[in-house]
Amino acid sequence: MKIVAKAATLAVILATFGCATEVRDVDTPAPQSQPLATEPCVSCDLKTADLTDAKPKRESFSDWLTGFRVRLSHSGAKAETIVSMFDGLEPDERIIERDQSQPEFVRPIWSYLDIAASDLRISNGQKAYASRRKTIDAIAEHYGVRAEILLAVWGLESAYGATIGKNDIVRSLATLAWEGRRRDWAERQLIAAAQMIDRGFATRDQLTGSWAGAMGQTQFIPTTYLEWSADWDGDGRRNIWTDEFDALASAANLLKQAGWQADAPVVLEVVLPDTFELDQWDPERSRLVSEWAKLGLRLVGNAPWGADDLVRSAMLELPAGRAGPGFLTFPNFRVIKRYNNSTSYALGVAHLADRIAGGEAFVGPWPKDNVPLTLSQTRELQAALNALGHNSGQPDGLAGPNTRRALRDFQHAHHLDADGYVGSSAYDAVMAAGARK
């Protein structure tokens, strides 16, 4: 078996966008298996995008393409590749509409996890593993990444290969580059796509995927593909579209190079004591699990701490605030976020992996009466925090680290639980304080 994967400095993958068939096991004949029932890709709506409102200066598509052909040629792309990619190509205005849209409503994390680790997705993952166990275990052992984690990534990115997208990514990326708002990024992806063809890793016809350039069963963008895709069966191609083992090896290689720690945990659900002071909590600070235990944190169900876990470092995550469940997250959790920079996604991967392995569902409970804010409400919250002297940055409707930090400052100043959860309760408190000012 030949593994082809370029080892280079890992670019931070902010899960840029995006979200197949049964193939022969190269080591043994593939067992016959029943087709898997399908669910939509649930990681797609969590992909981090640049949602700024800047409006680019628009030149004609023809003028942009003429100039880019020259730039692509200067990058070393073959003339025949440039012809195959762009002759007769027209922009897709639907891509611009998708790129500029900002969803008003935010899906609560508990709703996302219900979908990410649904009974159907768990069952499909278990069936996929049972029918491919020998090769999946070989990939997991080679890269040192737990098999169920690879299955969970596969399940969330493409519903185990069932939903990989049918858009021509060259057309999509060319449209985004022409639009201009993220031209540099899109042109880098097009140059990488040309390199994929020139180096024989993929054909022009294979370059299909999501509306914004993520490809295959692992939803890699072209630059990520060049860095981390793998040729598990040694056939000279890195086929993440229809060769599920190339796809799984590619995901494993990315996680390994991002720092995956073999035989180490990802996340543990914990219960906080009533006496736990959030003032002593820094969401970006790690402590030894033994220190968290001394502060009164305990595993759900009062399970005993593992001796190995007590000497590991972990961060405390409260994704739904003090009223929701707590999670100790380990370095492998942040490795998953290199795949998709979302706490919900990382929890979804870890939880789906555990459920595929026969583990229990999260205990919770979730504060379903304290829902996340809409885009408009978050803008109002940010403006109000700024007016009250708690700098959340430019109001943009996105509840990022600056917003959560400003909200914790406000909560601390007003003797509230300083959990930084951007929900309806926090909105009411901030707006009421603003009205009194």
XYZ file of C-alpha atoms in Angstrom:
437
model
C 0.000 0.000 0.000
C 1.282 3.430 -0.885
C 0.315 6.537 1.023
C 0.683 9.774 -0.882
C 0.297 12.826 1.347
C 2.319 16.007 1.415
C 3.687 16.947 4.818
C 3.830 20.716 5.155
C 2.913 23.440 7.591
C -0.745 23.097 8.498
C -2.872 26.003 7.392
C -5.622 26.845 9.830
C -8.746 25.369 8.329
C -11.703 27.478 9.265
C -13.940 24.987 7.592
C -14.411 27.356 4.830
C -17.583 26.164 3.166
C -19.473 23.304 1.962
C -20.894 20.567 3.162
C -19.522 7.724 -2.756
C -20.449 4.859 -3.533
C -19.420 1.460 -2.179
C -15.971 0.689 -3.555
C -13.734 -2.358 -3.406
C -11.695 -2.848 -0.245
C -8.144 -3.024 -1.581
C -7.096 -5.518 1.117
C -10.052 -7.882 1.041
C -13.165 -8.307 -1.076
C -15.818 -5.893 0.119
C -18.651 -7.575 2.015
C -22.094 -7.053 0.592
C -23.980 -4.443 2.578
C -27.390 -2.857 2.464
C -27.556 0.693 1.104
C -27.455 3.237 3.887
C -30.456 5.457 4.498
C -29.360 9.038 4.021
C -29.513 12.262 5.972
C -28.364 15.685 4.799
C -24.912 16.987 5.644
C -25.310 18.849 8.922
C -21.879 20.429 9.095
C -22.592 22.523 6.032
C -24.598 25.184 7.844
C -21.791 25.616 10.377
C -19.048 26.398 7.911
C -17.403 29.662 8.823
C -17.625 32.317 6.134
C -16.715 35.958 5.770
C -20.085 37.635 6.210
C -18.987 41.248 5.976
C -21.147 43.665 4.048
C -18.416 45.108 1.832
C -19.533 45.533 -1.767
C -16.861 44.854 -4.379
C -16.297 46.829 -7.511
C -17.667 44.615 -10.258
C -15.856 44.233 -13.567
C -17.218 42.032 -16.315
C -16.709 38.299 -15.878
C -14.882 38.217 -19.196
C -12.434 40.912 -18.081
C -11.739 39.152 -14.772
C -11.279 35.803 -16.521
C -8.885 37.251 -19.101
C -6.695 38.620 -16.352
C -6.905 35.489 -14.239
C -5.915 33.235 -17.140
C -2.656 35.177 -17.280
C -2.142 34.887 -13.516
C -2.916 31.174 -13.631
C -0.445 30.644 -16.464
C 2.234 32.493 -14.529
C 1.584 30.171 -11.571
C 2.748 27.281 -13.748
C -0.570 25.793 -14.838
C -0.517 23.913 -18.131
C -2.214 25.556 -21.095
C -4.476 22.561 -21.695
C -5.567 22.615 -18.053
C -6.515 26.287 -18.289
C -8.529 25.555 -21.417
C -10.318 22.630 -19.784
C -11.187 24.708 -16.738
C -12.390 27.924 -18.329
C -13.329 27.631 -22.002
C -17.061 28.306 -22.274
C -17.407 28.956 -18.534
C -20.089 31.393 -17.373
C -20.669 32.739 -13.836
C -23.446 31.391 -11.634
C -25.360 34.262 -10.041
C -26.924 31.861 -7.549
C -23.509 31.447 -5.952
C -23.311 35.190 -5.306
C -26.755 35.129 -3.705
C -25.713 32.273 -1.424
C -22.426 33.949 -0.538
C -24.043 37.249 0.402
C -26.904 35.779 2.413
C -26.828 35.965 6.202
C -29.198 33.585 7.996
C -31.314 35.455 10.532
C -31.888 32.518 12.851
C -29.226 30.519 14.682
C -29.808 26.820 15.284
C -29.535 26.004 19.008
C -26.705 23.651 19.822
C -29.097 21.074 21.252
C -31.018 20.978 17.983
C -27.797 20.619 16.026
C -26.617 17.736 18.208
C -29.986 15.998 17.850
C -29.416 15.954 14.099
C -25.676 15.290 14.202
C -26.113 12.233 16.413
C -29.581 11.163 15.314
C -30.603 7.512 15.552
C -30.375 7.216 11.768
C -26.907 8.728 11.572
C -25.684 6.497 14.405
C -27.156 3.416 12.738
C -25.680 4.325 9.364
C -22.274 4.846 10.942
C -22.405 1.482 12.642
C -23.420 -0.213 9.396
C -20.689 1.560 7.462
C -18.117 0.447 10.013
C -19.328 -3.153 10.136
C -19.045 -3.576 6.363
C -15.637 -1.890 6.074
C -14.045 -2.606 9.438
C -10.763 -4.136 8.233
C -9.760 -1.205 6.029
C -11.120 1.507 8.342
C -9.190 -0.024 11.244
C -6.065 -0.128 9.076
C -6.447 3.579 8.245
C -7.079 4.414 11.902
C -4.002 2.476 13.029
C -1.783 3.973 10.327
C -2.618 7.563 11.255
C -3.247 7.032 14.960
C -6.772 8.472 14.791
C -9.696 6.646 16.380
C -11.826 4.854 13.787
C -15.119 6.190 15.156
C -13.859 9.763 14.874
C -13.169 9.205 11.169
C -16.644 7.720 10.751
C -18.192 10.698 12.528
C -16.365 13.212 10.322
C -17.490 11.220 7.277
C -21.050 11.124 8.586
C -21.262 14.859 9.258
C -19.429 16.055 6.161
C -21.271 13.966 3.578
C -23.684 11.570 5.325
C -21.197 8.734 4.716
C -20.636 9.716 1.109
C -24.281 10.172 0.161
C -24.251 13.992 -0.036
C -21.102 15.375 -1.633
C -22.496 18.170 -3.782
C -22.840 18.342 -7.554
C -21.748 21.913 -8.237
C -18.888 22.523 -10.653
C -16.429 23.974 -8.137
C -14.411 25.691 -10.871
C -17.526 27.610 -11.890
C -18.392 28.314 -8.254
C -14.920 29.550 -7.362
C -14.633 31.572 -10.573
C -17.941 33.254 -9.716
C -16.729 34.074 -6.201
C -13.434 35.417 -7.537
C -15.233 37.586 -10.095
C -17.624 38.899 -7.432
C -14.527 40.206 -5.703
C -15.373 40.134 -2.017
C -13.047 37.194 -1.367
C -11.159 37.260 -4.642
C -7.716 36.385 -3.271
C -9.065 33.324 -1.461
C -11.076 32.101 -4.461
C -8.191 32.592 -6.889
C -5.885 30.600 -4.582
C -8.399 27.783 -4.677
C -8.574 27.905 -8.481
C -4.781 27.766 -8.734
C -4.814 24.763 -6.406
C -7.537 23.119 -8.514
C -5.341 23.523 -11.598
C -2.468 21.891 -9.715
C -4.734 18.988 -8.802
C -5.336 18.369 -12.501
C -1.738 18.975 -13.601
C -0.355 16.581 -10.989
C -2.772 13.842 -11.972
C -4.544 13.691 -8.634
C -7.978 14.406 -10.116
C -9.646 15.051 -13.455
C -11.489 18.189 -14.500
C -14.792 16.308 -14.413
C -14.190 15.234 -10.819
C -14.037 18.815 -9.560
C -17.534 18.891 -8.122
C -18.761 19.691 -4.643
C -20.505 22.327 -2.582
C -21.602 25.719 -3.847
C -18.429 27.337 -2.507
C -15.730 24.879 -3.432
C -15.655 22.068 -0.846
C -15.221 18.701 -2.499
C -15.857 15.046 -1.972
C -16.801 12.863 0.941
C -14.557 14.849 3.285
C -15.487 18.298 1.884
C -11.932 19.534 1.293
C -11.290 22.828 -0.449
C -8.567 22.591 -3.138
C -5.695 23.978 -1.017
C -6.583 21.567 1.786
C -6.772 18.756 -0.750
C -3.240 19.474 -1.983
C -1.891 19.558 1.570
C -3.630 16.634 3.206
C -5.434 14.323 0.784
C -4.127 10.757 0.659
C -3.950 7.978 -1.917
C -4.729 4.976 0.266
C -4.822 2.362 -2.503
C -1.761 3.668 -4.359
C -3.481 4.095 -7.722
C -1.930 7.534 -8.269
C -5.106 9.489 -7.538
C -6.394 11.073 -4.372
C -10.017 10.237 -5.055
C -12.061 11.740 -2.232
C -15.201 11.665 -4.393
C -15.885 7.982 -5.053
C -13.128 6.176 -3.125
C -14.273 6.255 0.468
C -10.949 4.913 1.758
C -8.987 7.690 0.064
C -11.480 10.073 1.671
C -11.165 8.574 5.157
C -7.363 8.434 4.904
C -7.376 12.082 3.849
C -9.441 13.077 6.897
C -7.155 11.001 9.123
C -4.050 12.616 7.659
C -5.424 16.105 8.256
C -6.257 15.307 11.882
C -2.889 13.661 12.466
C -0.969 16.599 11.042
C -3.116 18.985 13.095
C -1.828 17.309 16.252
C -4.184 14.425 17.004
C -3.153 12.552 20.158
C -3.698 8.810 19.859
C -5.600 7.102 22.680
C -6.500 10.439 24.256
C -10.033 11.685 24.987
C -11.875 14.408 23.113
C -14.581 15.554 25.504
C -16.157 14.536 28.816
C -19.570 15.755 29.964
C -19.418 17.138 33.494
C -21.708 18.584 36.143
C -20.793 21.846 37.860
C -21.541 22.212 41.571
C -23.865 24.988 42.673
C -20.903 26.523 44.488
C -18.794 26.838 41.313
C -17.877 30.487 40.782
C -17.771 31.503 37.138
C -15.427 34.329 38.106
C -12.712 31.673 38.430
C -13.460 30.333 34.947
C -11.571 31.433 31.856
C -12.964 29.631 28.794
C -9.567 29.880 27.099
C -7.562 28.476 30.027
C -6.693 24.824 30.524
C -6.367 23.172 33.928
C -5.447 19.661 34.946
C -8.551 17.536 35.310
C -7.483 16.911 38.897
C -7.774 20.671 39.497
C -11.242 20.769 37.947
C -12.202 17.900 40.224
C -10.984 19.840 43.280
C -13.257 22.704 42.185
C -16.189 20.307 42.451
C -16.705 19.238 38.832
C -17.806 15.645 38.471
C -18.570 13.333 35.605
C -22.223 12.801 34.748
C -23.691 9.880 36.628
C -21.013 10.295 39.305
C -18.717 8.032 37.315
C -15.179 7.855 38.721
C -12.433 9.879 37.073
C -9.968 7.858 35.050
C -6.460 7.920 36.481
C -5.009 8.889 33.095
C -7.551 11.660 32.640
C -6.753 13.290 35.987
C -3.267 14.208 34.768
C -4.467 15.594 31.426
C -5.181 19.267 30.747
C -8.652 20.317 29.659
C -10.710 23.440 29.094
C -14.226 23.885 30.451
C -16.814 24.644 27.762
C -20.313 25.903 28.591
C -21.814 26.113 25.092
C -25.301 26.918 26.405
C -24.242 28.824 29.495
C -24.370 27.944 33.184
C -27.852 26.453 32.878
C -26.709 23.898 30.301
C -24.325 20.959 30.459
C -20.600 21.458 30.896
C -17.875 19.764 28.915
C -14.192 19.272 29.623
C -12.515 19.481 26.241
C -9.058 18.111 25.545
C -6.471 18.969 22.857
C -8.124 16.558 20.413
C -11.272 18.700 20.615
C -9.313 21.644 19.272
C -7.824 19.426 16.569
C -11.347 18.695 15.325
C -11.938 22.444 15.253
C -9.055 22.708 12.798
C -11.317 20.742 10.471
C -14.297 22.982 11.163
C -13.866 25.895 13.556
C -17.108 25.386 15.424
C -17.734 24.198 18.979
C -21.020 22.659 17.870
C -19.284 20.748 15.086
C -16.524 19.438 17.358
C -19.085 18.334 19.945
C -21.115 16.730 17.156
C -18.138 14.742 15.856
C -17.101 13.594 19.326
C -20.637 12.693 20.356
C -21.477 10.873 17.131
C -18.217 8.913 17.439
C -19.097 7.855 20.975
C -22.641 6.882 19.973
C -21.362 4.822 17.018
C -19.122 3.029 19.535
C -22.143 2.279 21.742
C -21.841 5.181 24.193
C -24.685 7.031 25.854
C -26.316 10.279 24.805
C -25.429 13.527 26.541
C -27.364 13.893 29.774
C -27.907 17.651 29.685
C -30.354 19.187 30.340
C -30.308 22.025 27.827
C -31.860 25.452 28.584
C -34.419 25.314 25.799
C -36.206 28.395 27.144
C -33.029 30.452 26.621
C -32.547 30.265 22.880
C -29.675 31.791 20.877
C -30.265 35.276 19.506
C -31.137 36.050 15.931
C -28.719 37.982 13.742
C -30.633 41.223 14.337
C -30.839 40.689 18.088
C -27.119 39.992 18.270
C -26.410 43.286 16.488
C -28.618 45.068 19.014
C -26.863 43.298 21.886
C -23.441 44.271 20.545
C -24.439 47.908 20.126
C -25.894 47.997 23.637
C -22.781 46.403 25.150
C -20.620 48.982 23.386
C -22.812 51.808 24.688
C -22.471 50.403 28.215
C -18.683 50.435 27.951
C -18.127 46.755 27.198
C -16.331 46.638 23.854
C -17.742 43.922 21.609
C -16.292 45.392 18.408
C -18.227 46.456 15.333
C -21.822 45.188 15.579
C -22.076 42.519 12.886
C -24.612 40.042 14.257
C -21.979 37.331 14.765
C -21.521 36.173 18.351
C -17.764 35.674 18.299
C -15.122 35.747 21.053
C -15.195 39.553 21.426
C -18.955 39.543 21.927
C -18.806 36.734 24.483
C -15.951 38.445 26.326
C -17.847 41.744 26.463
C -20.964 39.943 27.675
C -19.011 38.215 30.453
C -17.667 41.600 31.527
C -21.229 42.958 31.642
C -22.502 39.939 33.557
C -19.688 40.189 36.075
C -20.338 43.913 36.605
C -24.039 43.221 37.209
C -23.509 40.213 39.512
C -24.918 37.742 36.998
C -23.543 34.339 36.054
C -20.662 35.388 33.792
C -21.020 32.558 31.285
C -20.947 34.676 28.095
C -23.844 32.754 26.577
C -25.470 34.914 23.909
C -29.063 33.911 24.566
C -32.410 35.523 25.200
C -31.816 35.953 28.951
C -28.582 37.857 28.380
C -30.293 39.980 25.726
C -33.050 40.978 28.143
C -30.537 41.895 30.863
C -28.322 43.981 28.570
C -31.218 45.803 26.936
C -32.761 46.555 30.319
C -29.454 47.983 31.554
C -29.195 50.089 28.429
C -32.693 51.455 28.932
C -31.821 52.488 32.507
C -28.662 54.301 31.466
